[in-house]
Coordinates of C-alpha atoms in Angstrom, one line a residue:
M1 CA -8.6 -39.6 65.3
I2 CA -7.9 -38.0 61.8
R3 CA -4.7 -39.2 60.2
Q4 CA -2.6 -36.3 58.9
D5 CA -1.2 -36.3 55.4
F6 CA 2.1 -34.6 55.5
N7 CA 2.5 -34.6 51.7
R8 CA -0.4 -32.1 51.3
I9 CA 0.4 -28.4 51.2
D10 CA -1.4 -26.2 53.7
P11 CA -3.0 -23.4 51.6
K12 CA -2.4 -21.0 54.4
R13 CA 1.3 -21.5 54.6
R14 CA 4.0 -20.7 52.0
N15 CA 4.8 -23.6 49.7
I16 CA 8.5 -24.3 50.2
I17 CA 10.0 -26.9 48.0
D18 CA 13.2 -28.7 48.9
H19 CA 16.0 -26.9 47.0
K20 CA 17.7 -30.3 46.2
K21 CA 14.5 -31.6 44.5
K22 CA 14.2 -28.4 42.5
Q23 CA 17.9 -28.3 41.5
F24 CA 18.0 -31.9 40.2
A25 CA 14.5 -32.1 38.9
A26 CA 14.0 -33.1 35.2
P27 CA 13.5 -30.1 32.9
L28 CA 9.9 -29.2 32.1
Y29 CA 10.8 -28.4 28.5
D30 CA 13.0 -30.0 25.9
H31 CA 14.5 -28.9 22.6
T32 CA 11.9 -28.4 19.9
E33 CA 11.9 -30.6 16.9
Y34 CA 11.4 -29.0 13.4
P35 CA 10.1 -31.7 11.0
H36 CA 8.9 -29.1 8.5
R37 CA 10.6 -26.2 6.9
L38 CA 7.5 -24.0 7.5
N39 CA 6.3 -23.0 10.9
L40 CA 3.1 -21.5 12.3
Y41 CA 4.9 -20.4 15.5
N42 CA 2.1 -21.7 17.7
L43 CA 4.5 -22.9 20.4
P44 CA 7.2 -20.6 21.9
P45 CA 10.8 -21.9 21.9
T46 CA 12.1 -23.2 25.2
A47 CA 15.8 -24.0 24.8
E48 CA 18.6 -21.7 26.0
I49 CA 20.5 -19.4 23.7
R50 CA 23.2 -16.8 24.2
L51 CA 22.4 -13.1 24.5
E52 CA 24.5 -12.4 21.4
Q53 CA 22.4 -14.9 19.4
F54 CA 19.2 -13.3 20.9
E55 CA 20.2 -9.9 19.4
Q56 CA 21.8 -11.0 16.2
W57 CA 19.1 -13.4 15.1
A58 CA 16.5 -10.7 15.7
I59 CA 18.5 -8.2 13.6
D60 CA 18.9 -10.6 10.7
R61 CA 15.1 -11.2 10.6
L62 CA 14.4 -7.5 10.9
R63 CA 16.4 -6.9 7.8
I64 CA 14.1 -9.3 5.9
L65 CA 10.9 -7.8 7.3
A66 CA 12.1 -4.3 6.5
E67 CA 12.8 -5.2 2.9
I68 CA 9.4 -6.8 2.5
E69 CA 7.7 -3.7 3.9
A70 CA 9.9 -1.5 1.6
C71 CA 8.8 -3.6 -1.4
S72 CA 5.2 -3.1 -0.4
F73 CA 5.7 0.7 -0.1
R74 CA 7.2 0.8 -3.5
N75 CA 4.3 -1.1 -5.0
K76 CA 6.5 -4.0 -6.3
T77 CA 4.7 -6.9 -7.9
P78 CA 4.7 -10.3 -6.1
S79 CA 7.1 -11.7 -8.7
D80 CA 9.5 -8.6 -8.3
T81 CA 9.2 -8.9 -4.5
A82 CA 10.1 -12.6 -4.6
A83 CA 13.0 -12.0 -6.9
H84 CA 14.3 -9.2 -4.5
I85 CA 13.7 -11.1 -1.2
T86 CA 14.9 -14.6 -2.1
P87 CA 18.7 -13.8 -2.3
L88 CA 18.3 -11.8 0.9
L89 CA 16.7 -14.7 2.6
Q90 CA 19.6 -16.9 1.6
K91 CA 22.0 -14.4 3.1
W92 CA 20.3 -13.4 6.4
L93 CA 17.7 -16.1 7.1
P94 CA 18.3 -19.3 5.1
L95 CA 15.7 -22.1 5.6
S96 CA 16.6 -25.2 3.6
S97 CA 14.2 -28.0 2.8
N98 CA 14.4 -31.5 4.2
S99 CA 15.4 -32.9 0.7
S100 CA 18.6 -30.8 0.8
S101 CA 20.1 -33.2 3.3
S102 CA 20.4 -37.0 3.3
M103 CA 19.6 -36.9 7.0
G104 CA 16.4 -34.9 6.5
Y105 CA 15.3 -32.6 9.3
K106 CA 17.7 -34.4 11.7
D107 CA 20.6 -32.6 10.0
E108 CA 22.3 -30.2 12.4
K109 CA 22.5 -27.4 9.8
L110 CA 18.8 -27.6 9.2
K111 CA 18.1 -27.7 12.9
L112 CA 20.1 -24.5 13.5
E113 CA 18.4 -22.7 10.6
R114 CA 15.0 -23.6 11.8
Q115 CA 15.9 -22.8 15.4
K116 CA 17.1 -19.3 14.3
D117 CA 13.9 -18.8 12.4
H118 CA 11.8 -19.9 15.4
Y119 CA 13.6 -17.8 18.0
S120 CA 13.9 -14.7 15.8
H121 CA 10.2 -14.7 15.2
Y122 CA 9.4 -14.8 18.9
I123 CA 12.1 -12.2 19.8
L124 CA 10.5 -9.7 17.3
R125 CA 7.1 -10.7 18.6
L126 CA 8.2 -9.4 22.0
A127 CA 9.7 -6.2 20.4
F128 CA 6.6 -5.4 18.3
S129 CA 3.7 -6.2 20.5
S130 CA 3.7 -3.0 22.6
T131 CA 1.4 -0.9 20.4
E132 CA -1.4 -1.6 18.1
D133 CA 0.4 -0.1 15.1
L134 CA 3.5 -2.2 15.7
R135 CA 1.4 -5.4 16.1
R136 CA -0.5 -4.6 12.8
R137 CA 2.7 -4.0 10.8
F138 CA 4.5 -7.0 12.3
S139 CA 1.5 -9.3 11.5
R140 CA 1.3 -7.9 7.9
V141 CA 5.0 -8.4 7.0
E142 CA 5.3 -11.8 8.8
S143 CA 2.2 -13.0 6.8
A144 CA 3.9 -11.8 3.6
L145 CA 7.1 -13.7 4.6
F146 CA 5.2 -16.9 5.4
K147 CA 3.3 -16.6 2.0
L148 CA 6.5 -16.2 0.1
R149 CA 8.1 -19.2 1.8
F150 CA 5.0 -21.3 1.3
Q151 CA 5.0 -20.6 -2.4
L152 CA 8.7 -21.4 -2.7
D153 CA 8.5 -24.6 -0.7
D154 CA 8.9 -28.1 -2.2
A155 CA 5.5 -29.4 -3.2
R156 CA 5.7 -32.7 -1.2
E157 CA 7.0 -31.0 1.9
R158 CA 4.4 -28.3 1.6
Q159 CA 1.6 -30.8 1.5
S160 CA 3.1 -32.7 4.4
F161 CA 3.2 -29.5 6.4
V162 CA -0.5 -28.7 5.5
E163 CA -1.6 -32.2 6.6
S164 CA 0.2 -31.7 10.0
L165 CA -2.0 -28.7 10.7
S166 CA -5.1 -29.0 12.8
M167 CA -7.1 -26.4 10.9
N168 CA -10.8 -26.0 11.3
W169 CA -11.6 -27.2 7.7
E170 CA -14.7 -29.4 6.9
A171 CA -14.3 -31.6 3.9
V172 CA -17.2 -31.4 1.4
S173 CA -18.8 -34.8 0.9
E174 CA -19.3 -36.3 -2.6
E175 CA -23.0 -36.0 -2.3
E176 CA -22.9 -32.3 -1.5
K177 CA -20.3 -31.8 -4.3
R178 CA -22.8 -33.3 -6.8
E179 CA -25.7 -31.3 -5.4
L180 CA -23.7 -28.0 -5.8
G181 CA -21.9 -29.0 -8.9
R182 CA -23.2 -26.2 -11.2
D183 CA -22.5 -23.5 -8.6
L184 CA -19.0 -24.8 -7.9
L185 CA -18.3 -24.9 -11.6
N186 CA -19.4 -21.3 -12.1
A187 CA -17.3 -20.1 -9.1
T188 CA -14.2 -21.9 -10.1
P189 CA -12.7 -20.6 -13.4
M190 CA -10.3 -23.5 -14.0
L191 CA -13.1 -26.1 -14.0
K192 CA -14.3 -26.8 -17.6
K193 CA -17.1 -29.3 -17.1
L194 CA -19.1 -31.1 -14.4
Q195 CA -17.4 -34.4 -15.2
E196 CA -14.2 -33.1 -13.8
L197 CA -16.0 -32.1 -10.6
E198 CA -17.6 -35.5 -10.2
E199 CA -14.3 -37.2 -10.7
G200 CA -12.9 -35.3 -7.8
W201 CA -10.9 -32.8 -9.8
A202 CA -8.0 -31.3 -7.9
G203 CA -8.7 -33.6 -4.9
L204 CA -10.7 -32.3 -1.9
W205 CA -12.9 -29.3 -1.3
F206 CA -13.3 -27.7 2.1
K207 CA -16.0 -25.6 3.8
V208 CA -14.6 -22.8 5.9
D209 CA -16.1 -19.6 7.5
F210 CA -16.2 -17.0 4.8
E211 CA -14.4 -14.3 6.8
T212 CA -11.2 -16.5 6.9
V213 CA -10.8 -16.4 3.1
S214 CA -11.5 -12.7 2.3
E215 CA -8.8 -12.7 -0.4
L216 CA -10.6 -15.4 -2.3
L217 CA -14.0 -13.7 -1.9
E218 CA -12.6 -10.4 -3.1
S219 CA -11.4 -12.0 -6.4
R220 CA -14.6 -14.1 -6.7
R221 CA -12.8 -17.5 -6.7
V222 CA -15.1 -19.4 -4.3
F223 CA -18.7 -20.3 -3.9
L224 CA -20.5 -18.8 -0.9
K225 CA -23.5 -20.4 0.8
A226 CA -25.0 -20.1 4.4
G227 CA -21.9 -18.3 5.7
K228 CA -19.5 -20.9 4.4
A229 CA -17.0 -20.6 1.6
Y230 CA -16.4 -23.7 -0.6
V231 CA -12.7 -23.7 -1.3
P232 CA -10.9 -26.1 -3.7
V233 CA -7.7 -27.7 -2.3
R234 CA -5.6 -25.7 -4.8
E235 CA -6.5 -22.6 -3.0
Q236 CA -5.2 -23.9 0.3
L237 CA -2.6 -21.2 0.5
S238 CA -5.3 -18.6 1.4
M239 CA -6.7 -20.9 4.1
V240 CA -3.3 -21.6 5.6
L241 CA -2.4 -17.9 5.4
A242 CA -5.7 -16.9 7.1
G243 CA -5.0 -19.5 9.9
F244 CA -1.5 -18.1 10.3
G245 CA -2.7 -14.5 10.5
E246 CA -5.4 -15.3 13.1
S247 CA -3.0 -17.3 15.2
L248 CA -0.3 -14.6 15.1
D249 CA -2.8 -11.8 16.0
Q250 CA -3.9 -13.8 19.0
G251 CA -0.3 -14.5 20.0
L252 CA 0.6 -10.8 19.8
E253 CA -2.3 -9.9 22.0
I254 CA -1.2 -12.4 24.6
T255 CA 2.4 -11.2 24.4
A256 CA 1.3 -7.6 24.8
R257 CA -0.3 -8.5 28.2
A258 CA 2.8 -10.3 29.3
L259 CA 5.2 -7.4 28.4
P260 CA 5.1 -5.7 31.8
G261 CA 6.8 -8.7 33.3
L262 CA 9.9 -8.0 31.2
D263 CA 10.5 -4.5 32.7
E264 CA 12.7 -5.9 35.5
D265 CA 15.1 -7.6 33.0
D266 CA 17.7 -5.0 32.3
R267 CA 19.4 -7.3 29.7
L268 CA 16.5 -7.8 27.3
T269 CA 14.6 -4.6 27.6
P270 CA 17.2 -2.3 26.0
I271 CA 17.6 -4.8 23.1
L272 CA 13.8 -5.0 22.5
N273 CA 13.4 -1.2 22.7
H274 CA 16.2 -0.8 20.1
L275 CA 14.6 -3.4 17.8
S276 CA 11.2 -1.7 17.9
K277 CA 12.7 1.7 17.1
N278 CA 14.5 0.2 14.1
F279 CA 11.3 -1.1 12.5
A280 CA 10.8 2.3 11.0
T281 CA 14.3 2.5 9.6
P282 CA 16.6 -0.5 10.3
D283 CA 19.9 0.4 11.9
S284 CA 23.0 -0.3 10.0
T285 CA 26.7 -0.5 10.9
I286 CA 29.4 0.2 8.4
S287 CA 32.7 -1.8 8.2
D288 CA 35.8 -1.1 6.1
S289 CA 34.7 -3.7 3.6
D290 CA 31.3 -2.1 3.2
T291 CA 32.8 1.3 2.1
A292 CA 36.1 0.3 0.6
L293 CA 36.6 1.6 -3.0
P294 CA 40.1 0.4 -3.9
G295 CA 41.7 2.7 -6.4
A296 CA 39.0 5.4 -6.2
P297 CA 40.4 8.9 -6.1
I298 CA 39.2 9.8 -2.6
N299 CA 41.1 13.0 -1.7
V300 CA 40.6 16.7 -1.1
S301 CA 40.6 17.7 -4.7
S302 CA 38.0 15.1 -5.7
I303 CA 35.3 15.8 -3.0
D304 CA 33.5 18.3 -5.2
G305 CA 33.2 15.9 -8.0
L306 CA 32.3 12.9 -5.8
S307 CA 29.5 15.0 -4.1
N308 CA 27.3 14.2 -7.1
H309 CA 27.1 10.7 -5.8
F310 CA 26.3 11.7 -2.2
P311 CA 22.9 11.2 -0.6
L312 CA 20.7 14.3 -0.2
C313 CA 21.7 14.8 3.5
M314 CA 25.4 15.0 2.6
R315 CA 24.9 17.0 -0.6
N316 CA 23.0 19.6 1.5
L317 CA 25.9 19.7 4.0
H318 CA 28.5 20.0 1.2
S319 CA 26.5 22.8 -0.5
T320 CA 26.0 24.7 2.7
L321 CA 29.7 24.4 3.5
R322 CA 30.6 25.8 0.0
K323 CA 28.2 28.7 0.3
T324 CA 28.9 29.8 3.9
S325 CA 32.4 28.4 4.5
H326 CA 31.2 27.0 7.8
L327 CA 29.1 24.3 9.5
K328 CA 28.0 24.1 13.1
H329 CA 29.1 21.2 15.4
Y330 CA 26.7 18.4 14.5
G331 CA 26.9 19.2 10.8
R332 CA 30.7 19.0 11.0
L333 CA 30.5 15.7 12.9
Q334 CA 28.0 14.1 10.6
Y335 CA 29.9 15.2 7.5
T336 CA 33.4 14.3 8.9
L337 CA 32.3 10.8 9.8
F338 CA 30.7 10.4 6.3
L339 CA 34.0 11.5 4.6
K340 CA 35.9 9.2 6.9
G341 CA 33.6 6.3 5.8
I342 CA 34.1 6.9 2.1
G343 CA 37.9 6.6 2.6
L344 CA 39.2 10.1 3.1
T345 CA 42.3 10.0 5.4
M346 CA 42.6 12.1 8.5
E347 CA 45.3 14.3 7.1
D348 CA 43.2 15.0 4.0
C349 CA 40.1 15.6 6.1
L350 CA 42.0 18.2 8.2
F351 CA 43.2 19.9 5.0
F352 CA 39.7 19.8 3.6
W353 CA 38.1 21.5 6.6
R354 CA 40.9 24.1 6.8
Q355 CA 40.5 24.8 3.1
S356 CA 36.7 25.1 3.5
F357 CA 36.8 27.4 6.5
K358 CA 38.1 30.4 4.5
L359 CA 37.0 33.1 6.9
I360 CA 39.0 32.1 9.9
T361 CA 42.8 32.2 10.7
D362 CA 45.0 29.1 11.1
E363 CA 45.2 29.8 14.8
T364 CA 41.5 29.8 15.2
F365 CA 41.2 26.5 13.2
V366 CA 43.8 24.7 15.3
K367 CA 42.3 26.0 18.6
E368 CA 38.6 25.3 17.9
Y369 CA 38.3 22.6 15.2
R370 CA 41.4 20.5 14.6
Y371 CA 41.0 18.4 17.8
N372 CA 37.4 17.5 16.9
V373 CA 38.4 16.0 13.6
R374 CA 41.2 14.1 15.1
H375 CA 38.9 12.8 17.8
A376 CA 36.3 11.6 15.2
Y377 CA 39.1 9.6 13.6
G378 CA 40.2 8.1 16.9
D379 CA 43.6 9.8 16.8
V380 CA 43.1 11.5 20.2
G381 CA 40.7 11.1 23.2
G382 CA 38.4 8.2 23.9
D383 CA 39.1 5.0 25.6
A384 CA 41.7 2.4 24.7
V385 CA 39.2 0.3 22.8
R386 CA 37.9 3.1 20.5
R387 CA 41.2 4.9 20.1
G388 CA 42.6 4.2 16.6
R389 CA 39.2 3.6 15.1
G390 CA 37.2 6.6 16.3
Y391 CA 33.5 6.9 15.7
S392 CA 31.5 5.1 13.0
P393 CA 29.7 7.0 10.3
F394 CA 26.1 7.9 11.2
S395 CA 23.4 5.5 9.8
C396 CA 20.0 6.8 8.5
Q397 CA 18.4 5.7 11.7
K398 CA 20.8 7.7 13.9
I399 CA 20.4 10.8 11.7
L400 CA 16.6 10.5 11.8
T401 CA 16.3 10.0 15.5
E402 CA 19.1 11.9 17.2
H403 CA 20.0 15.6 17.5
P404 CA 17.3 17.3 15.3
P405 CA 18.7 20.4 13.6
G406 CA 17.9 23.8 15.1
S407 CA 18.1 27.3 13.7
G408 CA 21.1 27.8 11.5
E409 CA 22.0 24.1 11.5
S410 CA 22.3 22.0 8.3
H411 CA 22.6 18.5 9.6
G412 CA 19.9 15.8 9.8
C413 CA 17.8 14.3 7.0
P414 CA 16.2 16.6 4.5
Y415 CA 13.3 14.2 4.1
R416 CA 12.6 14.3 7.8
H417 CA 13.6 17.8 8.8
F418 CA 12.8 20.0 5.8
S419 CA 9.4 21.4 4.9
L420 CA 7.9 19.9 1.7
D421 CA 8.5 23.1 -0.2
N422 CA 12.2 23.3 0.8
L423 CA 12.6 19.6 0.1
T424 CA 11.1 19.9 -3.3
G425 CA 13.4 22.9 -4.0
L426 CA 16.5 20.9 -2.9
L427 CA 15.5 17.9 -5.1
H428 CA 15.0 20.2 -8.1
A429 CA 18.5 21.7 -7.4
T430 CA 20.0 18.2 -7.6
G431 CA 18.3 17.4 -10.9
V432 CA 15.3 15.4 -9.6
D433 CA 12.4 16.9 -11.5
D434 CA 10.2 13.9 -12.4
R435 CA 6.6 14.6 -11.3
D436 CA 5.8 11.0 -10.4
V437 CA 9.0 10.7 -8.3
L438 CA 8.3 14.0 -6.5
R439 CA 4.7 12.9 -5.9
G440 CA 5.9 9.6 -4.5
V441 CA 8.5 11.4 -2.3
K442 CA 5.7 13.6 -0.9
E443 CA 3.5 10.6 -0.1
D444 CA 6.4 8.8 1.6
V445 CA 7.3 11.9 3.7
E446 CA 3.7 12.4 4.8
K447 CA 3.6 8.8 5.9
K448 CA 7.0 9.2 7.7
R449 CA 8.7 6.7 5.4
Y450 CA 11.8 8.8 5.0
H451 CA 14.2 6.1 4.0
I452 CA 11.8 4.9 1.3
A453 CA 11.7 8.4 -0.1
C454 CA 15.5 8.4 -0.3
N455 CA 15.5 5.0 -2.0
R456 CA 12.9 6.2 -4.5
V457 CA 15.1 9.1 -5.5
F458 CA 18.1 6.8 -5.7
E459 CA 16.3 4.3 -8.0
W460 CA 15.1 7.1 -10.3
V461 CA 18.6 8.7 -10.6
H462 CA 20.2 5.3 -11.3
K463 CA 17.3 3.5 -13.1
G464 CA 19.3 3.0 -16.3
D465 CA 22.4 1.7 -14.4
I466 CA 20.3 -0.6 -12.2
A467 CA 18.6 -2.1 -15.3
R468 CA 22.0 -2.6 -16.9
V469 CA 23.6 -4.5 -13.9
K470 CA 20.5 -6.6 -13.5
D471 CA 20.6 -7.6 -17.2
D472 CA 24.3 -8.4 -17.2
G473 CA 24.2 -10.0 -13.7
S474 CA 27.1 -7.9 -12.3
L475 CA 25.1 -7.1 -9.2
G476 CA 22.7 -9.7 -7.6
G477 CA 19.4 -8.9 -5.9
G478 CA 21.1 -9.2 -2.5
E479 CA 23.4 -6.3 -3.4
L480 CA 20.5 -4.0 -4.3
D481 CA 18.6 -4.1 -1.0
T482 CA 17.1 -1.1 0.6
I483 CA 19.7 1.6 1.5
V484 CA 19.7 2.5 5.2
H485 CA 23.1 4.2 5.4
P486 CA 24.5 7.3 3.7
N487 CA 27.8 5.6 3.0
T488 CA 26.1 2.6 1.3
Y489 CA 24.2 5.2 -0.9
F490 CA 27.5 6.7 -2.0
K491 CA 29.3 3.5 -2.7
R492 CA 26.4 1.9 -4.6
G493 CA 25.7 5.0 -6.6
Y494 CA 29.4 5.6 -7.4
L495 CA 29.9 2.0 -8.6
L496 CA 26.6 2.1 -10.7
K497 CA 27.6 5.3 -12.4
T498 CA 31.2 4.3 -13.1
G499 CA 30.3 0.8 -14.2
G500 CA 32.3 -0.7 -11.3
R501 CA 35.5 1.3 -12.3
T502 CA 37.2 3.1 -9.4
G503 CA 39.6 5.2 -11.3
S504 CA 39.3 9.0 -11.8
A505 CA 37.3 8.5 -15.0
G506 CA 34.2 8.1 -12.9
L507 CA 34.4 11.7 -11.6
G508 CA 33.4 13.2 -15.0
E509 CA 30.5 10.9 -15.7
N510 CA 26.9 11.9 -15.1
K511 CA 27.6 14.8 -12.8
G512 CA 24.1 16.2 -13.1
R513 CA 23.4 19.8 -12.0
E514 CA 25.4 21.3 -9.2
M515 CA 23.3 22.9 -6.4
D516 CA 23.2 26.7 -6.6

């Protein structure tokens, strides 16, 4: 008689596990330790975080990646990019070294920073793995961020991190080094003589597959033989970066295949979709502190003068309003919320619109337009939560993606919705006539980098003021990040032109040409 084993699971029957054993079982995963500041992100995080952290951590990292991509689009040098990104990293995604704390990597502050870095990477990996274009862009900017952090890391901690990696590097033996001495010397500019090579100059040499160090091959900094590149240890950054890129590309492919399983989660899918859309132009929200200009003359009589500091989308609305004494609904809404954001009171805004609509009677204005302005400010309508605050000013991302203008409408983004000829004419009307700038704007628009085109114009208009504040240190690099909101454009431009003064003297400075 065959003895039955009741512990075995019948493959033809459903595997039912005792719920008590499942409930009180030990967790399969534990909290991740972060002994190093740098991370190759080979292992996904497993601890629980709140949904608010999930979204906010991803947004903070997206700010950094968007700035890195913007620096690349504007052809900034590596040193300029590092100077621009470093203060932003301290603000949005700090990552301290072990030596900054007496407790080393056990310090709770360091743990939280590295946990945020780890989770935010994987959250954005989920958001940007759906298409080949998003995967390629994400891999490029993440590699640039890793390279920047690697170069800024403490030398001892960086070497400790490299030693912890299981990279496919083969050390070159002393015998082979002597045999290839002359070739290695010729391929390595910093080596002066063979004696240095024989004495083990700069430590070890490694043999790696040549395709993993394409950057070094391009600049002829390594010796190539039989499909192997001979790389000195001082060039380890290229090898580590190649390993990081290869691992990330593989991870993105795996994530793309797993994405369909997230469709049923109605909590995460909207967040991930929102993040992927914001990769083109990061979304931005404006608070009172972001737009406040204490003492600035923000009133009806000053709007014409202040319009010289407006971004192109708002200058176009203002010019159209002055020409036709009218704007259609979405144009009025976009402009009203912008004026609200720069500090115009509701009473002044109502007076401004009534004064601008010269061709209608008071009765028509009250009947058809007054309520909409009050509603935008939160004075009437809406729920109890929004009442009193109204709607927020539109960000660049919202203007670019929602309610494209139709016939006879003036809202939207000129860089996105104008033809190149009309855009060039509008830029000329505002005083932008530099050929290099116009050529750069045209390239940005053709590649759908609309916010980069806007920033390019801003930097040209304010180039002297930006150089001045950088020299005197009155504005740090973190306060000159890429503009992704019309109200930020106005505030920064106004403060640069007026030297930080918010009095009425600023209205008469650098007005430029008014649009015809």
